[in-house]
Coordinates of C-alpha atoms in Angstrom, one line a residue:
X1 CA 25.7 8.9 26.4
X2 CA 25.0 10.3 29.9
X3 CA 28.5 11.5 30.2
X4 CA 28.3 13.3 26.8
X5 CA 25.1 15.0 27.8
X6 CA 26.7 16.1 31.1
X7 CA 29.6 17.6 29.2
X8 CA 27.2 19.4 26.9
X9 CA 25.2 20.7 29.8
X10 CA 28.4 21.9 31.6
X11 CA 29.6 23.6 28.4
X12 CA 26.3 25.4 28.0
X13 CA 26.3 26.5 31.6
X14 CA 29.8 27.8 31.4
X15 CA 29.3 29.6 28.1
X16 CA 29.0 33.3 27.6
X17 CA 25.5 34.8 28.1
X18 CA 25.6 35.8 24.4
X19 CA 26.1 32.1 23.4
X20 CA 23.4 31.0 25.8
X21 CA 20.9 33.5 24.5
X22 CA 21.7 32.6 20.9
X23 CA 21.4 28.8 21.6
X24 CA 18.2 29.3 23.5
X25 CA 16.6 31.5 20.9
X26 CA 17.7 29.1 18.1
X27 CA 16.2 26.1 19.9
X28 CA 13.0 27.9 20.6
X29 CA 12.7 28.9 16.9
X30 CA 13.6 25.4 15.7
X31 CA 10.9 23.9 18.0
X32 CA 8.4 26.5 17.0
X33 CA 9.2 25.9 13.3
X34 CA 8.9 22.2 13.7
X35 CA 5.4 22.6 15.3
X36 CA 4.3 25.1 12.6
X37 CA 5.5 22.7 9.8
X38 CA 3.8 19.8 11.5
X39 CA 0.6 21.8 11.9
X40 CA 0.9 22.9 8.2
X41 CA 1.4 19.3 7.1
X42 CA -1.6 18.3 9.3
X43 CA -3.6 21.1 7.7
X44 CA -2.8 20.0 4.2
X45 CA -3.7 16.4 5.2
X46 CA -7.0 17.7 6.3
X47 CA -7.4 19.6 3.1
X48 CA -6.6 16.4 1.1
X49 CA -9.2 14.6 3.1
X50 CA -11.7 17.4 2.3
X51 CA -10.8 17.2 -1.3
X52 CA -11.3 13.4 -1.1
X53 CA -14.7 13.9 0.5
X54 CA -15.7 16.4 -2.1
X55 CA -14.4 14.4 -5.0
X56 CA -16.1 11.3 -3.5
X57 CA -19.4 13.1 -3.4
X58 CA -18.9 14.2 -7.0
X59 CA -17.9 10.6 -8.0
X60 CA -20.9 9.2 -6.3
X61 CA -23.2 11.7 -8.0
X62 CA -21.5 10.8 -11.3
X63 CA -21.9 7.1 -10.8
X64 CA -25.5 7.5 -9.7
X65 CA -26.2 9.5 -12.8
X66 CA -24.6 7.0 -15.1
X67 CA -26.3 4.1 -13.5
X68 CA -29.6 5.9 -13.4
X69 CA -29.4 6.2 -17.2
X70 CA -28.2 2.6 -17.6
X71 CA -31.0 1.3 -15.4
X72 CA -33.5 3.3 -17.5
X73 CA -32.1 1.7 -20.6
X74 CA -32.3 -1.6 -19.0
X75 CA -35.7 -1.4 -17.3
X76 CA -37.6 0.9 -19.7
X77 CA -36.1 0.7 -23.1
X78 CA -34.7 -2.9 -23.3
X79 CA -37.7 -4.4 -21.3
X80 CA -40.3 -2.4 -23.3
X81 CA -38.8 -3.5 -26.6
X82 CA -38.7 -7.1 -25.5
X83 CA -42.4 -6.9 -24.4
X84 CA -43.5 -4.6 -27.3
X85 CA -46.6 -6.3 -28.9
X86 CA -45.6 -5.2 -32.4
X87 CA -42.1 -6.7 -31.9
X88 CA -43.5 -9.9 -30.3
X89 CA -45.9 -10.3 -33.2
X90 CA -43.3 -9.6 -35.9
X91 CA -40.7 -12.0 -34.4
X92 CA -43.4 -14.7 -34.0
X93 CA -44.3 -14.3 -37.7
X94 CA -40.7 -14.7 -38.6
X95 CA -40.7 -18.1 -36.9
X96 CA -42.5 -19.4 -40.0
X97 CA -41.5 -19.5 -43.6
X98 CA -41.7 -15.8 -44.6
X99 CA -40.4 -14.5 -47.9
X100 CA -40.8 -11.8 -50.4
X101 CA -43.0 -8.9 -49.6
X102 CA -44.0 -10.2 -46.2
X103 CA -40.4 -10.4 -45.1
X104 CA -39.8 -6.9 -46.3
X105 CA -42.9 -5.6 -44.5
X106 CA -42.0 -7.3 -41.2
X107 CA -38.5 -6.0 -41.4
X108 CA -39.8 -2.4 -42.1
X109 CA -42.2 -2.6 -39.2
X110 CA -39.5 -3.8 -36.8
X111 CA -37.0 -1.1 -37.9
X112 CA -39.6 1.6 -37.6
X113 CA -40.6 0.4 -34.1
X114 CA -37.0 0.3 -33.1
X115 CA -36.4 3.8 -34.6
X116 CA -39.2 5.1 -32.4
X117 CA -37.3 4.0 -29.3
X118 CA -34.0 5.4 -30.6
X119 CA -35.6 8.7 -31.3
X120 CA -37.0 9.1 -27.9
X121 CA -33.8 8.3 -26.1
X122 CA -30.8 10.7 -26.0
X123 CA -28.1 8.3 -24.9
X124 CA -29.0 5.3 -27.2
X125 CA -26.7 5.2 -30.2
X126 CA -28.1 2.1 -32.0
X127 CA -30.5 -0.8 -31.4
X128 CA -29.7 -4.2 -32.9
X129 CA -32.4 -6.9 -33.0
X130 CA -31.8 -10.5 -34.3
X131 CA -34.6 -12.9 -35.0
X132 CA -34.3 -16.7 -34.3
X133 CA -32.7 -17.2 -37.8
X134 CA -30.0 -14.6 -37.1
X135 CA -31.4 -11.9 -39.4
X136 CA -30.3 -8.4 -38.2
X137 CA -32.6 -5.4 -37.8
X138 CA -30.8 -2.1 -37.1
X139 CA -32.1 1.4 -36.0
X140 CA -30.1 4.4 -34.9
X141 CA -27.1 6.4 -36.0
X142 CA -25.0 3.3 -36.8
X143 CA -25.5 2.1 -40.5
X144 CA -23.0 -0.7 -40.5
X145 CA -24.2 -4.3 -39.8
X146 CA -22.5 -6.1 -37.0
X147 CA -19.9 -8.6 -38.0
X148 CA -20.1 -12.2 -36.9
X149 CA -17.3 -11.9 -34.4
X150 CA -18.8 -9.0 -32.5
X151 CA -22.2 -10.6 -32.8
X152 CA -20.9 -13.7 -31.1
X153 CA -19.2 -11.7 -28.3
X154 CA -22.2 -9.6 -27.6
X155 CA -24.8 -12.3 -27.8
X156 CA -23.0 -15.3 -26.3
X157 CA -24.6 -14.9 -22.8
X158 CA -28.1 -14.2 -24.1
X159 CA -29.3 -17.8 -24.0
X160 CA -27.8 -18.4 -20.6
X161 CA -29.7 -15.6 -18.8
X162 CA -33.1 -16.6 -20.2
X163 CA -34.5 -13.2 -20.9
X164 CA -32.7 -11.2 -18.3
X165 CA -30.8 -8.1 -19.2
X166 CA -27.0 -8.1 -19.2
X167 CA -24.3 -5.6 -20.0
X168 CA -21.6 -6.6 -22.5
X169 CA -18.2 -5.0 -21.5
X170 CA -14.9 -5.2 -23.3
X171 CA -11.4 -4.5 -22.0
X172 CA -10.1 -1.1 -23.0
X173 CA -11.4 2.4 -23.5
X174 CA -14.8 1.9 -25.1
X175 CA -17.1 4.7 -25.9
X176 CA -20.2 2.4 -26.1
X177 CA -21.7 0.1 -23.6
X178 CA -24.0 -2.7 -24.9
X179 CA -27.1 -4.0 -23.2
X180 CA -28.1 -7.5 -24.3
X181 CA -31.3 -9.5 -23.7
X182 CA -33.0 -12.7 -25.1
X183 CA -36.5 -12.0 -26.4
X184 CA -39.0 -14.7 -25.5
X185 CA -42.5 -15.1 -26.7
X186 CA -45.2 -14.3 -24.1
X187 CA -48.0 -15.5 -26.3
X188 CA -49.7 -18.4 -24.6
X189 CA -46.9 -18.1 -22.0
X190 CA -44.7 -20.6 -23.8
X191 CA -41.6 -18.4 -23.4
X192 CA -40.2 -19.5 -26.7
X193 CA -36.9 -17.9 -27.8
X194 CA -37.9 -15.7 -30.7
X195 CA -34.9 -13.3 -30.9
X196 CA -32.1 -11.3 -29.3
X197 CA -31.8 -7.6 -28.5
X198 CA -28.7 -5.5 -28.3
X199 CA -28.8 -1.8 -27.3
X200 CA -25.7 0.3 -27.8
X201 CA -25.5 3.1 -25.2
X202 CA -23.3 6.1 -25.7
X203 CA -21.4 6.5 -22.4
X204 CA -19.5 9.6 -23.6
X205 CA -22.8 11.5 -23.9
X206 CA -23.9 10.4 -20.4
X207 CA -20.5 11.4 -18.9
X208 CA -20.4 14.7 -20.7
X209 CA -23.8 15.7 -19.4
X210 CA -22.7 15.1 -15.8
X211 CA -22.7 18.2 -13.6
X212 CA -19.2 19.6 -13.2
X213 CA -18.9 20.8 -9.6
X214 CA -16.0 23.1 -8.9
X215 CA -14.7 22.9 -12.4
X216 CA -13.1 19.6 -13.3
X217 CA -13.0 18.2 -9.8
X218 CA -14.3 14.9 -11.0
X219 CA -11.3 14.6 -13.2
X220 CA -11.1 11.8 -15.7
X221 CA -13.8 9.2 -15.0
X222 CA -12.8 5.6 -15.5
X223 CA -15.0 2.5 -15.1
X224 CA -13.6 -0.9 -14.4
X225 CA -14.9 -4.4 -13.7
X226 CA -12.4 -5.8 -11.3
X227 CA -9.0 -4.9 -12.6
X228 CA -10.2 -4.6 -16.2
X229 CA -11.1 -1.1 -17.6
X230 CA -14.0 -1.0 -20.0
X231 CA -14.5 2.8 -20.1
X232 CA -12.4 5.9 -19.9
X233 CA -13.5 9.5 -20.4
X234 CA -10.1 10.4 -21.8
X235 CA -7.3 8.6 -23.4
X236 CA -6.4 5.6 -21.4
X237 CA -2.8 5.1 -22.5
X238 CA -1.4 7.1 -19.6
X239 CA -3.1 4.7 -17.1
X240 CA -2.1 1.3 -18.5
X241 CA 0.4 0.8 -15.7
X242 CA -2.0 1.7 -13.0
X243 CA -3.3 -1.1 -10.8
X244 CA -7.1 -0.9 -10.9
X245 CA -7.5 -3.7 -8.3
X246 CA -9.0 -1.9 -5.4
X247 CA -8.8 -3.6 -2.0
X248 CA -11.4 -1.4 -0.5
X249 CA -14.8 -0.3 -1.8
X250 CA -13.8 3.4 -1.7
X251 CA -10.7 5.5 -0.9
X252 CA -8.1 7.9 -2.3
X253 CA -4.4 8.2 -2.8
X254 CA -1.9 10.4 -4.6
X255 CA -0.2 8.4 -7.4
X256 CA 2.7 9.2 -9.7
X257 CA 1.7 8.0 -13.2
X258 CA 4.2 8.4 -16.0
X259 CA 5.9 11.3 -14.2
X260 CA 2.7 13.1 -13.4
X261 CA 1.0 13.1 -10.0
X262 CA -2.7 12.4 -9.8
X263 CA -5.3 12.6 -7.0
X264 CA -7.0 9.2 -7.5
X265 CA -10.4 8.5 -5.9
X266 CA -12.5 5.4 -6.4
X267 CA -15.8 4.0 -5.3
X268 CA -17.4 0.6 -5.9
X269 CA -21.2 0.4 -6.5
X270 CA -23.6 -2.4 -6.0
X271 CA -24.9 -2.1 -9.5
X272 CA -23.1 -4.7 -11.6
X273 CA -20.2 -4.5 -9.1
X274 CA -18.4 -1.9 -11.2
X275 CA -15.8 0.5 -9.8
X276 CA -15.7 4.1 -10.7
X277 CA -12.4 6.0 -10.7
X278 CA -11.6 9.7 -10.9
X279 CA -8.1 10.8 -11.9
X280 CA -7.5 14.5 -11.0
X281 CA -4.2 15.9 -12.2
X282 CA -2.6 17.0 -8.9
X283 CA -0.5 19.9 -10.2
X284 CA -3.2 21.9 -12.0
X285 CA -5.6 21.4 -9.1
X286 CA -3.1 21.9 -6.2
X287 CA -0.8 24.4 -8.0
X288 CA -1.9 27.4 -6.0
X289 CA -2.0 25.4 -2.8
X290 CA 1.4 23.9 -3.4
X291 CA 2.8 27.4 -4.3
X292 CA 1.2 28.8 -1.1
X293 CA 2.6 25.9 0.9
X294 CA 6.2 26.4 -0.4
X295 CA 5.8 30.1 -0.1
X296 CA 4.7 29.8 3.5
X297 CA 7.6 27.4 4.2
X298 CA 10.0 29.9 2.6
X299 CA 8.5 32.8 4.6
X300 CA 8.9 30.7 7.7
X301 CA 12.5 30.0 7.0
X302 CA 13.1 33.6 6.1
X303 CA 11.4 34.7 9.3
X304 CA 13.5 32.1 11.2
X305 CA 16.7 33.6 9.7
X306 CA 15.5 37.2 10.5
X307 CA 14.4 36.3 14.0
X308 CA 17.7 34.5 14.6
X309 CA 19.6 37.6 13.4
X310 CA 17.4 39.9 15.5
X311 CA 17.9 37.6 18.5
X312 CA 21.6 37.6 18.0
X313 CA 21.7 41.4 17.7
X314 CA 19.5 41.7 20.7
X315 CA 21.7 39.4 22.7
X316 CA 24.8 41.4 21.6
X317 CA 23.1 44.6 22.7
X318 CA 22.6 43.1 26.2
X319 CA 25.9 41.2 26.5
X320 CA 28.4 43.6 24.9
X321 CA 28.0 46.2 27.7
X322 CA 28.3 43.4 30.2
X323 CA 31.4 42.1 28.5
X324 CA 32.8 45.7 28.6
X325 CA 32.1 45.8 32.3
X326 CA 33.7 42.4 32.9
X327 CA 36.8 43.6 31.0
X328 CA 36.8 46.8 33.0
X329 CA 36.5 44.8 36.3
X330 CA 39.7 42.9 35.3
X331 CA 41.6 46.1 34.7
X332 CA 40.3 47.6 38.0
X333 CA 41.3 44.5 39.8
X334 CA 44.9 45.3 38.7
X335 CA 44.5 48.9 39.8
X336 CA 43.9 50.5 36.5
X337 CA 40.9 52.8 37.2
X338 CA 41.5 54.9 34.0
X339 CA 39.8 52.1 32.0
X340 CA 36.5 53.6 32.9
X341 CA 37.3 56.5 30.6
X342 CA 36.8 54.1 27.7
X343 CA 33.3 53.3 28.8
X344 CA 30.8 55.4 26.8
X345 CA 27.3 55.4 28.3
X346 CA 25.9 57.2 25.3
X347 CA 26.4 54.0 23.2
X348 CA 24.0 51.9 25.4
X349 CA 20.3 52.2 25.9
X350 CA 18.5 53.4 29.0
X351 CA 17.3 49.9 30.0
X352 CA 18.4 47.9 33.0
X353 CA 21.8 47.0 31.4
X354 CA 22.3 50.7 30.5
X355 CA 21.5 51.7 34.1
X356 CA 24.0 49.1 35.4
X357 CA 26.6 50.3 32.8
X358 CA 26.2 54.0 33.9
X359 CA 26.1 53.2 37.6
X360 CA 29.2 51.1 37.3
X361 CA 31.1 53.9 35.7
X362 CA 29.9 56.4 38.2
X363 CA 30.7 54.0 41.1
X364 CA 34.3 53.4 39.8
X365 CA 34.8 57.1 39.3
X366 CA 33.6 57.7 42.9
X367 CA 35.9 55.0 44.2
X368 CA 38.8 56.5 42.3
X369 CA 38.0 59.9 43.8
X370 CA 37.7 58.4 47.3
X371 CA 41.0 56.5 46.9
X372 CA 42.8 59.7 45.7
X373 CA 41.2 61.7 48.5
X374 CA 42.1 59.0 51.1
X375 CA 45.6 58.9 49.7
X376 CA 45.9 62.7 50.0
X377 CA 44.6 62.5 53.5
X378 CA 47.1 59.8 54.4
X379 CA 49.9 62.0 53.0
X380 CA 48.5 65.0 55.0
X381 CA 48.3 62.8 58.2
X382 CA 51.9 61.7 57.7
X383 CA 53.0 65.2 57.1
X384 CA 51.1 66.4 60.1
X385 CA 52.6 63.6 62.3
X386 CA 56.0 64.5 61.0
X387 CA 55.6 68.1 61.9
X388 CA 54.1 67.2 65.2
X389 CA 57.2 65.1 65.9
X390 CA 59.4 68.0 64.9
X391 CA 57.4 70.3 67.2
X392 CA 58.0 67.9 70.1
X393 CA 61.8 67.9 69.7
X394 CA 63.2 68.6 73.1
X395 CA 60.2 70.5 74.5
X396 CA 61.8 70.3 77.9
X397 CA 64.4 72.7 76.6
X398 CA 61.7 75.3 75.9
X399 CA 60.0 74.6 79.2
X400 CA 63.3 74.9 81.0
X401 CA 64.0 78.2 79.2
X402 CA 60.6 79.6 80.2
X403 CA 61.2 78.5 83.7
X404 CA 64.6 80.2 83.7
X405 CA 62.9 83.4 82.5
X406 CA 60.2 83.1 85.1
X407 CA 62.8 82.5 87.9
X408 CA 64.8 85.6 86.7
X409 CA 61.6 87.7 86.7
X410 CA 60.8 86.6 90.2
X411 CA 64.3 87.3 91.3
X412 CA 64.1 90.8 90.0
X413 CA 60.6 91.1 91.4
X414 CA 59.0 91.4 87.9
X415 CA 55.7 89.9 88.8
X416 CA 54.0 90.9 85.5
X417 CA 56.7 89.2 83.5
X418 CA 56.5 86.1 85.7
X419 CA 52.7 85.9 85.2
X420 CA 53.0 86.3 81.5
X421 CA 55.7 83.6 81.2
X422 CA 53.6 81.2 83.3
X423 CA 50.5 81.9 81.1
X424 CA 52.6 81.4 77.9
X425 CA 54.1 78.2 79.3
X426 CA 50.5 76.9 79.9
X427 CA 49.4 77.8 76.4
X428 CA 52.5 76.2 75.0
X429 CA 52.1 72.9 76.8
X430 CA 48.5 72.6 75.6
X431 CA 49.2 73.7 72.0
X432 CA 51.8 70.9 71.4
X433 CA 49.8 68.2 73.2
X434 CA 48.3 66.2 70.3
X435 CA 47.0 63.4 72.4
X436 CA 43.8 65.3 73.4
X437 CA 41.5 66.7 70.7
X438 CA 38.4 66.9 72.8
X439 CA 38.6 68.4 76.3
X440 CA 36.1 69.8 78.9
X441 CA 34.7 73.3 78.9
X442 CA 36.5 74.2 82.2
X443 CA 39.9 73.2 80.7
X444 CA 39.2 75.2 77.5
X445 CA 38.4 78.2 79.8
X446 CA 41.7 77.8 81.5
X447 CA 43.4 78.2 78.1
X448 CA 41.3 81.3 77.5
X449 CA 42.1 82.8 80.9
X450 CA 45.8 82.3 80.4
X451 CA 45.6 83.9 76.9
X452 CA 43.6 86.8 78.3
X453 CA 46.1 87.3 81.1
X454 CA 48.9 87.8 78.6
X455 CA 46.6 90.3 76.5
X456 CA 45.6 92.2 79.6
X457 CA 49.2 93.0 80.3
X458 CA 49.4 94.3 76.8
X459 CA 46.2 96.3 76.6
X460 CA 45.7 97.0 80.4
X461 CA 42.4 98.7 81.2
X462 CA 41.3 98.8 77.5
X463 CA 40.5 95.0 77.6
X464 CA 37.5 94.2 79.7
X465 CA 36.8 90.4 79.9
X466 CA 33.8 88.7 81.5
X467 CA 32.8 85.0 82.0
X468 CA 29.3 83.9 82.7
X469 CA 29.4 80.1 82.6
X470 CA 27.0 77.9 84.6
X471 CA 28.7 75.2 86.6
X472 CA 26.6 72.4 85.0
X473 CA 28.3 73.0 81.6
X474 CA 31.8 72.9 82.9
X475 CA 32.2 69.2 82.2
X476 CA 30.8 69.2 78.7
X477 CA 32.9 68.2 75.8
X478 CA 34.4 70.8 73.4
X479 CA 37.2 70.6 70.7
X480 CA 40.5 72.1 72.1
X481 CA 41.3 75.6 71.0
X482 CA 37.7 76.5 70.1
X483 CA 37.2 79.6 72.3
X484 CA 40.8 81.0 72.3
X485 CA 40.9 81.7 68.5
X486 CA 37.5 83.5 68.8
X487 CA 38.9 85.7 71.7
X488 CA 42.0 86.4 69.5
X489 CA 39.8 87.4 66.6
X490 CA 37.7 89.7 68.9
X491 CA 40.9 91.4 70.2
X492 CA 42.3 91.8 66.6
X493 CA 39.1 93.2 65.0
X494 CA 37.3 94.9 67.9
X495 CA 40.1 96.1 70.3
X496 CA 43.2 96.8 68.3
X497 CA 41.5 99.4 65.9
X498 CA 39.7 101.1 68.7
X499 CA 40.8 103.8 71.1
X500 CA 38.1 103.2 73.7
X501 CA 37.8 100.1 75.9
X502 CA 36.6 96.8 74.4
X503 CA 34.3 94.4 76.3
X504 CA 34.6 90.7 75.5
X505 CA 32.1 88.4 77.1
X506 CA 31.7 84.6 77.1
X507 CA 28.3 83.2 78.1
X508 CA 26.9 79.7 78.0
X509 CA 23.4 78.1 78.2
X510 CA 21.7 74.8 77.6
X511 CA 18.7 74.3 75.4
X512 CA 17.3 70.8 75.2
X513 CA 20.2 68.5 74.2
X514 CA 22.4 71.3 72.9
X515 CA 25.1 73.5 74.5
X516 CA 25.5 77.1 73.3
X517 CA 28.7 79.1 74.0
X518 CA 28.5 82.7 72.9
X519 CA 31.4 85.1 72.4
X520 CA 30.4 88.8 72.1
X521 CA 32.3 92.0 71.7
X522 CA 31.3 95.7 71.4
X523 CA 33.5 96.4 68.4
X524 CA 32.4 97.9 65.0
X525 CA 30.9 94.7 63.8
X526 CA 31.4 93.0 60.4
X527 CA 30.5 94.3 57.0
X528 CA 27.4 92.5 55.8
X529 CA 29.0 91.3 52.5
X530 CA 32.1 90.1 54.4
X531 CA 29.8 88.4 57.0
X532 CA 28.0 86.5 54.2
X533 CA 31.3 85.3 52.7
X534 CA 32.4 84.2 56.2
X535 CA 29.2 82.2 56.7
X536 CA 29.8 80.5 53.3
X537 CA 33.4 79.8 54.2
X538 CA 34.7 81.6 51.1
X539 CA 37.3 83.7 53.0
X540 CA 39.5 83.1 56.0
X541 CA 39.9 85.6 58.9
X542 CA 43.0 87.7 58.9
X543 CA 45.9 86.7 61.1
X544 CA 48.1 83.7 61.6
X545 CA 45.9 81.9 64.1
X546 CA 43.2 79.3 63.8
X547 CA 40.4 80.6 61.5
X548 CA 36.7 80.3 62.2
X549 CA 36.3 77.9 59.2
X550 CA 38.8 75.6 60.8
X551 CA 36.9 75.7 64.1
X552 CA 33.5 75.1 62.4
X553 CA 35.0 72.1 60.4
X554 CA 36.5 70.5 63.5
X555 CA 33.2 70.8 65.4
X556 CA 31.3 69.2 62.5
X557 CA 33.9 66.4 62.2
X558 CA 33.8 65.7 65.9
X559 CA 30.0 65.9 66.5
X560 CA 28.2 66.1 63.2
X561 CA 26.9 68.5 60.5
X562 CA 24.1 70.0 62.7
X563 CA 26.7 71.6 65.0
X564 CA 29.2 74.4 64.4
X565 CA 29.5 78.2 64.4
X566 CA 27.0 81.0 63.8
X567 CA 28.2 84.5 63.2
X568 CA 26.0 87.6 63.5
X569 CA 26.2 91.3 64.0
X570 CA 24.5 92.7 67.1
X571 CA 21.6 95.1 66.8
X572 CA 23.5 98.1 68.2
X573 CA 27.2 97.5 67.8
X574 CA 29.6 94.5 68.0
X575 CA 29.7 91.0 66.9
X576 CA 28.5 87.7 68.4
X577 CA 29.7 84.2 67.5
X578 CA 27.7 81.3 68.9
X579 CA 29.2 77.8 69.2
X580 CA 26.6 75.0 69.0
X581 CA 27.7 71.7 70.7
X582 CA 25.9 68.6 71.9
X583 CA 25.2 68.8 75.6
X584 CA 27.6 65.9 76.4
X585 CA 29.5 65.6 79.7
X586 CA 32.8 64.0 79.9
X587 CA 35.5 63.5 77.3

């Protein structure tokens, strides 16, 4: 059992999130539904109990009303008749030999007296009086004399109780209940038996006059003595199979009697030890409640199905994008970055999962761009290295050739040619040296001076070159070939188009942690529109040399985005290019 539970637990843990959500929501709904149904059942049990309490109260009221009327018959009517002086006198006279008119007179007096009692009582149907000789005197709505068999049944206990009242009950559904009593003579207190009295009470009238609370909540009232029924408000045939033996004095239960359910309530009273029953048809009384109960259960089940469906759709809305991302990850792991094109962020919501979905696609696209960019850079590096290797093919041959030219110039006493060849050899050696990208300012100035030497032989007195560099900046770092291209641009744009002399000046100064190198010329300057495009890097300077954009990018790559070139026109005439570098000594 423990192993099976462990396997189920592991299966649940390793399931998809969609399955976990569905199982979790289903379990929550089942537990909730179980609690609701249990609460509903408990509520209906409380309702049944309240119905029992109410029906018990009605049954108690009914039994009290019935017994109140029966006690009145017993204590007022029956006792008063037995003690009635006229009745006592008439029955005493009948003890002797009475015949003829006297017998008729006495009989008429007794009947008239009995009729007076019947007329004043609503629930008495008939009164039977028997003298000591068994002669019958009848008053009431019954006109038929009592046959001997019934007389024997009704009056058999009269002598035993010696004047006390008793109730004669018969098995079955009887409309009438009979009160019997022996009449004894109280003249001279001799207590001689002078007759018997039987009062027939109409139970149907008593029950029909009972208050009906909440309609017919009392149901069918049945009275029993032990397990034997002696009265039923309605036909008793349907209840013949019911067990009327009550173990408790009061209680209730729901019984199925001949295919029909009844809410049965009973109470036993101290009066004569009778038990009162009420049979309330369950369906008519609880029809609406039962319909509401099953409707509520149906709605709960419908709600359960709807919520499960909504929960499943909700879980799909969460897990489907995640599953798409998992699938995309597997393709990306194999190098297929184009799979992100199938991801459509417009199909997902803007919740956390949607943000993850969109950010994942953006991240993969950026990674793909970076990979392509890095791949292109690697190709460029390889190509550059290949070209650099090609450029380094037998450099000694070129050096030796330049040395030969220089030796021949010196031999022919051509000092200018010798100086130019030496300067060119210096520039050549530094231009093909790829091992040093960052050099010191003083070495960069050597490159500039050698380049200017060559140009001064070309332009002679038209090129005026000045250096104003403090000694403290000479050991600061600078990318190689930063100043030389700027001097070349100044010669090309300021000196070559002009007839007059051109002054090119390089100055340097320190400001806090920055080094500023400034190249100025007194040329015509730069057109403002062209200057704006140069600042934005939209155009490259003319010529085959290193452009200003190249210089600016190399500075930024080497030291950061806050460094680089600044181009401006001077207030009067000319152009100034300022190089901003970190004040950093040493390479």
